[in-house]
Tab-separated table of C-alpha atoms and ligand atoms in Angstrom:
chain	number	residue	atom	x	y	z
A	11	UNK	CA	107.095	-160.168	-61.456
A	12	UNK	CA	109.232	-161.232	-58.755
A	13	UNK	CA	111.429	-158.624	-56.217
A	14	UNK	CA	114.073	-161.022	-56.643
A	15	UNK	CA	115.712	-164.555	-56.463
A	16	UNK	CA	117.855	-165.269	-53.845
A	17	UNK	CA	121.511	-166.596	-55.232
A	18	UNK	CA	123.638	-169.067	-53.603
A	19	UNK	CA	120.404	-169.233	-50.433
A	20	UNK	CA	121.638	-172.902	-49.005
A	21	UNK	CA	125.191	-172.311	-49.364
A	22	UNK	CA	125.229	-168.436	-47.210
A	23	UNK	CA	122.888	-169.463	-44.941
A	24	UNK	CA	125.789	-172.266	-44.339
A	25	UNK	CA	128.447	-170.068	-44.811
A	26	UNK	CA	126.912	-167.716	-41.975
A	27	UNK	CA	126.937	-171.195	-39.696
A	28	UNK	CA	123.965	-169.446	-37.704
A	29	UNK	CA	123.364	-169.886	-33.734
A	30	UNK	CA	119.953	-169.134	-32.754
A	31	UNK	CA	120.627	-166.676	-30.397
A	32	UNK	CA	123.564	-164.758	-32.206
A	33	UNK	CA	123.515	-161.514	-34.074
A	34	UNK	CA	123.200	-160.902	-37.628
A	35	UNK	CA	123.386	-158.451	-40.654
A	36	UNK	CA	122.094	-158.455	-43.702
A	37	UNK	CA	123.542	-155.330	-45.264
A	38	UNK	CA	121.856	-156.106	-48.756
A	39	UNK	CA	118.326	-156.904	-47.762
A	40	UNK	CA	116.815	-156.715	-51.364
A	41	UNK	CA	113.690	-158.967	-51.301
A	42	UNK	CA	114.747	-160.233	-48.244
A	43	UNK	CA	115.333	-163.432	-49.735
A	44	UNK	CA	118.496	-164.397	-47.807
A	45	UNK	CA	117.049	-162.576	-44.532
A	46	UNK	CA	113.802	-164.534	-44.197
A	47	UNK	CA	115.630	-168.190	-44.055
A	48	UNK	CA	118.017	-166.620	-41.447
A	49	UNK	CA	115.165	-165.179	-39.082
A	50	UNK	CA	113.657	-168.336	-39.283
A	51	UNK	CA	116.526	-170.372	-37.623
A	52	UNK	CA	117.325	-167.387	-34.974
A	53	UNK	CA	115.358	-167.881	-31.746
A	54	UNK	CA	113.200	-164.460	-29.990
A	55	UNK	CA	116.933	-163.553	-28.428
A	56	UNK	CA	118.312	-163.257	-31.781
A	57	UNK	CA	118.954	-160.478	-33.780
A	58	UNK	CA	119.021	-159.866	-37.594
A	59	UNK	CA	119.749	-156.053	-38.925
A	60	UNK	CA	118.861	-155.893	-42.455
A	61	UNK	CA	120.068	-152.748	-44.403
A	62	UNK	CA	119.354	-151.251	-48.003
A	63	UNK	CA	120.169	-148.114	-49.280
A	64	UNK	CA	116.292	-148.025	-51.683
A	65	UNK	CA	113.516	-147.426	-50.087
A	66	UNK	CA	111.615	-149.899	-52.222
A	67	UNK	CA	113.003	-152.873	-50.140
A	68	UNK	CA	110.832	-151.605	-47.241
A	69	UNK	CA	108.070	-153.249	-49.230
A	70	UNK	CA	109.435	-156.416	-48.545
A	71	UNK	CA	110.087	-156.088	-44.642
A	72	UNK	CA	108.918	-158.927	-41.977
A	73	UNK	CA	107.916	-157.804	-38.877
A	74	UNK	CA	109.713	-159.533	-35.997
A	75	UNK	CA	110.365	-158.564	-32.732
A	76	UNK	CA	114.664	-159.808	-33.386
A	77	UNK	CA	114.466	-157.767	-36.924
A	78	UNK	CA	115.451	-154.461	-37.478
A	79	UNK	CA	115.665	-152.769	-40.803
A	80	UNK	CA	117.766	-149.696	-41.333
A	81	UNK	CA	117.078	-147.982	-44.624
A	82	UNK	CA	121.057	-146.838	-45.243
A	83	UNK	CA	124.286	-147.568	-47.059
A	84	UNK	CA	125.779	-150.377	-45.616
A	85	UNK	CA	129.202	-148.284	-45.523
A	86	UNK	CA	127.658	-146.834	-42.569
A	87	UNK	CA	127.209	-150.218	-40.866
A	88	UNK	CA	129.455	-149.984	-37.697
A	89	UNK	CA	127.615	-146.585	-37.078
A	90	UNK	CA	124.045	-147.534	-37.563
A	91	UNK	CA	124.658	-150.854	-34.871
A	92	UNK	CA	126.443	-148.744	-32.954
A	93	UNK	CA	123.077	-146.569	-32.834
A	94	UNK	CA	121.550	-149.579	-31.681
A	95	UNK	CA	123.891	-150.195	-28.816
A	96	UNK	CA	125.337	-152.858	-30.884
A	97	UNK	CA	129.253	-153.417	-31.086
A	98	UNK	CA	130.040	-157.059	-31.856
A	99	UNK	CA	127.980	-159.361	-34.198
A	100	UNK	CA	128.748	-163.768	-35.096
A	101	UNK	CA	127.821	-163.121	-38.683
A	102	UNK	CA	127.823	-160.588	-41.733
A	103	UNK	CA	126.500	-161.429	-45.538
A	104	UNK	CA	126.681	-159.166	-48.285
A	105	UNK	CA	124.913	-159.230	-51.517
A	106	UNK	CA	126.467	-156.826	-53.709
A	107	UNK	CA	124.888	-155.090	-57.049
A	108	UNK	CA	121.313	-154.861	-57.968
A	109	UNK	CA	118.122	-156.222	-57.343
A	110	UNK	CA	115.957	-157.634	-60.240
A	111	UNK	CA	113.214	-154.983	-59.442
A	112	UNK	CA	115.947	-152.399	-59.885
A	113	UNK	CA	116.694	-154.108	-62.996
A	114	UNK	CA	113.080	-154.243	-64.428
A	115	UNK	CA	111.779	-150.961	-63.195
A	116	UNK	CA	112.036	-148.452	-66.578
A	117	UNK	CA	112.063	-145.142	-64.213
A	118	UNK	CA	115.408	-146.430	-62.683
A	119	UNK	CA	117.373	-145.990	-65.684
A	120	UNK	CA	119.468	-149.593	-64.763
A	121	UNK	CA	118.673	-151.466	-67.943
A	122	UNK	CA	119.639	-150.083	-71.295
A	123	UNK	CA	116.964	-152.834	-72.769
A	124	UNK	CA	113.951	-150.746	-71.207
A	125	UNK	CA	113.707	-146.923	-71.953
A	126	UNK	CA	113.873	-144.903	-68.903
A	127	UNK	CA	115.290	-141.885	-67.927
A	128	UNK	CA	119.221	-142.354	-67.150
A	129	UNK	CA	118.972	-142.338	-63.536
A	130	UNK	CA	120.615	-145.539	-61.694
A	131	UNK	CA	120.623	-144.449	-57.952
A	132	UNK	CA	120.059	-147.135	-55.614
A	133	UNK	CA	119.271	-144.798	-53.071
A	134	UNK	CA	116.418	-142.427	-54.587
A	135	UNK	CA	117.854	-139.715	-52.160
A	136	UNK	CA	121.134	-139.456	-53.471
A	137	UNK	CA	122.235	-136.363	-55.749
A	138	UNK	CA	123.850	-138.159	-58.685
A	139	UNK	CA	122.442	-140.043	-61.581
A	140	UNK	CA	123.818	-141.097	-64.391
A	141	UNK	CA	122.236	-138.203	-66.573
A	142	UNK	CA	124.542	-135.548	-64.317
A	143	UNK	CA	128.084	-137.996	-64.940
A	144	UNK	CA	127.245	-137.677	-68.763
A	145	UNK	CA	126.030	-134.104	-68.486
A	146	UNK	CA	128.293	-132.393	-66.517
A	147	UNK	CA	131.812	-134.908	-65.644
A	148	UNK	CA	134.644	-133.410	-67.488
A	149	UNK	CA	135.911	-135.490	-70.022
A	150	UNK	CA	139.017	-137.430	-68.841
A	151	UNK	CA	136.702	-138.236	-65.679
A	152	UNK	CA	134.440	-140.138	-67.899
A	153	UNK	CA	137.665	-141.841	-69.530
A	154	UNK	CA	138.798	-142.964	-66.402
A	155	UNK	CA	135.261	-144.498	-65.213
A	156	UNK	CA	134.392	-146.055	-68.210
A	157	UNK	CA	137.799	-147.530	-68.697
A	158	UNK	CA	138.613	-148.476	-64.480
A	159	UNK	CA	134.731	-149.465	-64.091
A	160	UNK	CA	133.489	-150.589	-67.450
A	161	UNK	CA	136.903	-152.350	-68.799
A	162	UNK	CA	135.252	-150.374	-71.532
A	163	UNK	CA	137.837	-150.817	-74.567
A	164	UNK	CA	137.384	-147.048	-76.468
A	165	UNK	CA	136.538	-145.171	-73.477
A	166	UNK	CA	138.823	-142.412	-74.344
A	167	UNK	CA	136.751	-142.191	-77.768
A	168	UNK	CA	133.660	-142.548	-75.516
A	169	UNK	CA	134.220	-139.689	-73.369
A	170	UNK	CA	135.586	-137.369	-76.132
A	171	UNK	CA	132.594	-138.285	-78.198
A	172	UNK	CA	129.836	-138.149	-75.245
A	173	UNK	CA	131.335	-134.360	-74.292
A	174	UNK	CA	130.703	-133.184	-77.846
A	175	UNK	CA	127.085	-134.689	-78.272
A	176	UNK	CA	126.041	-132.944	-74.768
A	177	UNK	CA	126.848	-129.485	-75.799
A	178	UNK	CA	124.063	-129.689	-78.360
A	179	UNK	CA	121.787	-132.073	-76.641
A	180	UNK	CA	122.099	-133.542	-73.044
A	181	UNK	CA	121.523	-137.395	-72.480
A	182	UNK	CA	118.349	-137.710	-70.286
A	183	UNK	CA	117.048	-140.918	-71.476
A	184	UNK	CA	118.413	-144.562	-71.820
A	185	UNK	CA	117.154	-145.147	-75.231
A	186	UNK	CA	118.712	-141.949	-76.421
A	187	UNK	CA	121.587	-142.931	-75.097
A	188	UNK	CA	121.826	-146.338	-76.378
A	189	UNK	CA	121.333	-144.610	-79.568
A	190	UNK	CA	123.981	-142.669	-79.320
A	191	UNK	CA	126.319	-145.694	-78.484
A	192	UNK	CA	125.134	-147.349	-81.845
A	193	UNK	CA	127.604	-145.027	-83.830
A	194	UNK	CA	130.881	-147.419	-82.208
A	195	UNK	CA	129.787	-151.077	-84.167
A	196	UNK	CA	130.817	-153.422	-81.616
A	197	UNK	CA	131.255	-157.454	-81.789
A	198	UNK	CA	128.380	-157.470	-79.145
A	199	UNK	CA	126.582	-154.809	-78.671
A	200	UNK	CA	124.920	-156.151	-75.600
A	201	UNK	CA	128.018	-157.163	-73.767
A	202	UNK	CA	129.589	-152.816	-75.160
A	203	UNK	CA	126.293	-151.797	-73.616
A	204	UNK	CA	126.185	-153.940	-70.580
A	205	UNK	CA	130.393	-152.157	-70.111
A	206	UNK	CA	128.775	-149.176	-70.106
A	207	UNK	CA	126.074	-149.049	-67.860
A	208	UNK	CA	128.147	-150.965	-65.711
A	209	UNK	CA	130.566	-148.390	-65.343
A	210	UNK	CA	127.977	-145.726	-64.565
A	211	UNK	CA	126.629	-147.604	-62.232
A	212	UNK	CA	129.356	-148.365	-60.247
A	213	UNK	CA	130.189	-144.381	-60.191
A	214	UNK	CA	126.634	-143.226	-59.858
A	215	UNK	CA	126.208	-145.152	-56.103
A	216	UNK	CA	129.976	-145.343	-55.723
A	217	UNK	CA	129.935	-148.962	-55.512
A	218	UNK	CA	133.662	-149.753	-54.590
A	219	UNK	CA	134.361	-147.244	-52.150
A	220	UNK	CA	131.026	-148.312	-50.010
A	221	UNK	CA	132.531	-152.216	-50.344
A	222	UNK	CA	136.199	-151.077	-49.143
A	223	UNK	CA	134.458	-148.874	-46.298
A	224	UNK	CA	131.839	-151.549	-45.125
A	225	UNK	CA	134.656	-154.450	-45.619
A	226	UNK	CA	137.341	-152.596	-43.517
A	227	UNK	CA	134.771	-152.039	-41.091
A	228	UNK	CA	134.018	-156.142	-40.761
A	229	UNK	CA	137.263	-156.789	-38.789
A	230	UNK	CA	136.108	-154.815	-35.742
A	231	UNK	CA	132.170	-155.807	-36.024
A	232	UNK	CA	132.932	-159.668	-36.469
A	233	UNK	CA	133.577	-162.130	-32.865
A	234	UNK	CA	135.988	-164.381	-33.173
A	235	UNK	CA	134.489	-167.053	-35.150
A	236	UNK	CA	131.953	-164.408	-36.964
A	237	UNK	CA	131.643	-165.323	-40.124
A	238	UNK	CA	131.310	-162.862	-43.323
A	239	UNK	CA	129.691	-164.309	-46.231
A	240	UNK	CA	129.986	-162.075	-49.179
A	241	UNK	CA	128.613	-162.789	-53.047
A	242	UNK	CA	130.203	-160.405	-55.788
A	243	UNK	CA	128.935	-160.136	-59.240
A	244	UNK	CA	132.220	-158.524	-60.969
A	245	UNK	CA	136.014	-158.943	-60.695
A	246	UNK	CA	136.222	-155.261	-59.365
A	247	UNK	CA	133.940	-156.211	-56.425
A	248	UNK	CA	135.487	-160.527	-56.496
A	249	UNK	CA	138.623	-158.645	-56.190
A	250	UNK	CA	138.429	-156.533	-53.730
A	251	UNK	CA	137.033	-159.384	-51.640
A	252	UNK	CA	139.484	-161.563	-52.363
A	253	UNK	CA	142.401	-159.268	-51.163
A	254	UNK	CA	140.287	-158.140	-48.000
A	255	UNK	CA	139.568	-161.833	-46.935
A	256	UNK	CA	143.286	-162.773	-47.439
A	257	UNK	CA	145.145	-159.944	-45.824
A	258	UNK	CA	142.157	-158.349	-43.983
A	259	UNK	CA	142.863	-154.744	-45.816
A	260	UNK	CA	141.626	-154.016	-49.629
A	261	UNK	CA	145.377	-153.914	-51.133
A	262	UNK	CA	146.162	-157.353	-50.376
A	263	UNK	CA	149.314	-156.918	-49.067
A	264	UNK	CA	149.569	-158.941	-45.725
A	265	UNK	CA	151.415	-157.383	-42.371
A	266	UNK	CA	153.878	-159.258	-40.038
A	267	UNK	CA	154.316	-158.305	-36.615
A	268	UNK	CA	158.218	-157.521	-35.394
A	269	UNK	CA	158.795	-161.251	-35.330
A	270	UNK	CA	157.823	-161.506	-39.134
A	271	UNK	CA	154.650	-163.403	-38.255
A	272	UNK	CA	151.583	-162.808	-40.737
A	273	UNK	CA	148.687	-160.701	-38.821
A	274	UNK	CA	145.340	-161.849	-40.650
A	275	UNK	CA	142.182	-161.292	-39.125
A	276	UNK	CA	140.632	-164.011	-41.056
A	277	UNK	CA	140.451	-167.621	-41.603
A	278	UNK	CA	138.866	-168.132	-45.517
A	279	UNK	CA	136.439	-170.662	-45.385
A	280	UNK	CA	136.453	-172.079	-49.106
A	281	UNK	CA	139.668	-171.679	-50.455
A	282	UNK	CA	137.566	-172.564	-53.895
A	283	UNK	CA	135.240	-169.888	-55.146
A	284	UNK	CA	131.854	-170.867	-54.923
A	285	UNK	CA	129.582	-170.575	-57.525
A	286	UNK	CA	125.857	-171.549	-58.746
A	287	UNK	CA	125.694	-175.092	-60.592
A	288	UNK	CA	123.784	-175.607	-63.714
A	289	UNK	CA	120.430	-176.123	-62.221
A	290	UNK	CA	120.542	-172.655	-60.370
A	291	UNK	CA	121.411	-170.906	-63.404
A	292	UNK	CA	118.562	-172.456	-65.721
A	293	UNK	CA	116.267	-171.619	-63.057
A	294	UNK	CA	117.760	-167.865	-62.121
A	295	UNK	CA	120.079	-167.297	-64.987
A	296	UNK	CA	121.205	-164.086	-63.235
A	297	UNK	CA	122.939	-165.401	-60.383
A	298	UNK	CA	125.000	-166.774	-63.349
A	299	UNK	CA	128.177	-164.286	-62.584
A	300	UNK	CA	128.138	-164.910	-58.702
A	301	UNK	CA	130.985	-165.568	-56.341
A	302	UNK	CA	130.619	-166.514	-53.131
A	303	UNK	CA	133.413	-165.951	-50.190
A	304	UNK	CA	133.268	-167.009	-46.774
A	305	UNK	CA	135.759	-165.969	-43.996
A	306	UNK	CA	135.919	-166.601	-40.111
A	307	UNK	CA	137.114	-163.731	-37.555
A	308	UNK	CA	140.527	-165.172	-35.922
B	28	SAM	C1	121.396	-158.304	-55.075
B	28	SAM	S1	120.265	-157.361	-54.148
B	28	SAM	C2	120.095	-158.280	-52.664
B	28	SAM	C3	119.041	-159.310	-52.743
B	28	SAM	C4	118.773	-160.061	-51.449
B	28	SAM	N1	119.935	-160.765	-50.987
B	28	SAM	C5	117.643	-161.033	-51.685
B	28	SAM	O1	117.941	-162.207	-51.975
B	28	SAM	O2	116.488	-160.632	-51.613
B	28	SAM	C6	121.249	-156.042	-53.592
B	28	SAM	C7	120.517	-155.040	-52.723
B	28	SAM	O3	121.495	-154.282	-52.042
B	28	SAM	C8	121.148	-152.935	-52.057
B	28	SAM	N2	122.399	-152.174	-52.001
B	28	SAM	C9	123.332	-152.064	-52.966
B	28	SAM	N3	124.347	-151.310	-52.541
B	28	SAM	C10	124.040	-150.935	-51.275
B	28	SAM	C11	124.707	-150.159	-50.293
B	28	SAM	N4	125.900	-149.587	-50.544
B	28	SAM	N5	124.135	-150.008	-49.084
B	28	SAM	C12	122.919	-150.576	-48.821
B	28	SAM	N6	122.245	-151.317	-49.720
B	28	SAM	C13	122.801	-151.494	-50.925
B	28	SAM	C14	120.368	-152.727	-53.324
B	28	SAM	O4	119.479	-151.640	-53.193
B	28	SAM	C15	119.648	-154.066	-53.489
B	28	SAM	O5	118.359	-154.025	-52.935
């Protein structure tokens, strides 16, 4: 089985509008699937950085005198190049969510079609899984994620629900869990169970808060005329994109300088989402939900 499929390959590597001798990042270097393509247009005196937070992707690494991998949360970008003597870099691309081997490994816990124990870290380091939120959150805290993170419609019945069935017998597995989902009949169970796991997710490797800390951190990394290329998979993540690429901060809201003019620190790119046609969904029908942004540094 394949690592994973590159989505959207021809139109990032575009988007990134590479010079041979420039600097790059990958921070989601997966399969390396975007990161190959983009070493093989940079000459010896360029430099990609490729960064994932799960160890597996190290079985995918090139070796390349102008590659680097650094196996850590891309939040921590500015201070891992900065490790590197690194301060300014002419391109950025992010691949946000999960990998298809994160998907179809049982022992990860990300699919609630495979049993598996109910873990979900991306980074096998990290202290919480997804067993510990249902085990041990207090109640209105699993409310709030499955509601803010899932859009999950009876989270409040959820939570209340999930707190009483742990005092007997704590979740550890994702079929048990599933199970215990069954007793709310839903119109589609796979889209109620996707919600769900979706919203752990998101918690378990605090998803949005490494986006808004790696995005804010962007403006100072980029050159003028860096480009960030960044592919979201959910209107939490589109969204917080979307705001950042417009007003260069996550809430949106641009700032004028004394003379009321607006102070963006980017130019967007396509002002029309871009997304994968037909053909690249038959073939890799789950780049099906992406959204690809591309911004320059002013
Ligand atoms: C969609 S995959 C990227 C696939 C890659 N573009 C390719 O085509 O091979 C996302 C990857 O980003 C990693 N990842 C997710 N969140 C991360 C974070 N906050 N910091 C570092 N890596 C992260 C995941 O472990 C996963 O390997």
């Amino acid at each position: 089985m394949s690592y994973h499929i590159p989505v959207l390959l021809d139109e990032c590597i575009d988007g990134l509008s590479l010079k041979e001798d420039g600097t790059y990042v990958d921070v989601t270097f997966g399969a390396g699937g975007h990161s190959k393509p983009i070493l093989k247009r940079l000459s010896v005196n360029g430099h990609l950085f490729g960064f994932d937070k799960d160890s597996d992707a190290r079985r995918n690494l090139v070796t390349a005198s102008n590659f680097t991998f650094v196996h850590s949360d891309y939040r921590f970008i500015k201070r891992y190049l900065r490790y590197y003597n690194v301060f300014k870099v002419d391109g950025i691309l992010a691949d946000f969510g999960v990998s298809s081997h994160q998907l179809d490994s049982d022992d990860r816990g990300f699919a609630h079609k495979l049993e598996g124990t109910l873990d979900m870290r991306m980074n096998k380091n990290s202290q919480t899984n997804a067993a510990h939120i249902l085990n041990t959150y207090p109640e209105e805290e699993i409310h709030r994620i499955m509601g803010m993170y899932g859009e999950v419609k009876n989270a409040r019945k959820l939570a209340k629900a999930i707190v009483k069935r742990r005092k007997q017998n704590p979740f550890l597995f994702t079929q048990d869990f599933t199970d215990f989902l069954d007793q709310f009949p839903q119109r589609s169970r796979v889209k109620y169970f996707s919600q769900v796991f979706q919203a752990l997710r998101i918690e378990v490797n605090d998803e949005l808060g490494a986006i808004r800390d790696f995005l804010n951190d962007t403006i100072e990394l980029l050159r003028p005329g860096g480009r960030l290329v960044v592919m979201s998979y959910h209107s939490l993540e589109d969204r917080i994109v979307k705001r950042f690429v417009k007003a260069g901060n996550v809430n949106g809201r641009i700032v004028t300088n004394d003379y009321g003019v607006p102070q963006v620190p980017f130019r967007i790119i396509n002002k029309k989402l871009i997304v994968p046609g037909d053909e690249e969904i038959e073939r890799n029908p789950r780049a099906r939900s992406a959204k690809l942004r591309i911004a320059e540094r002013l």
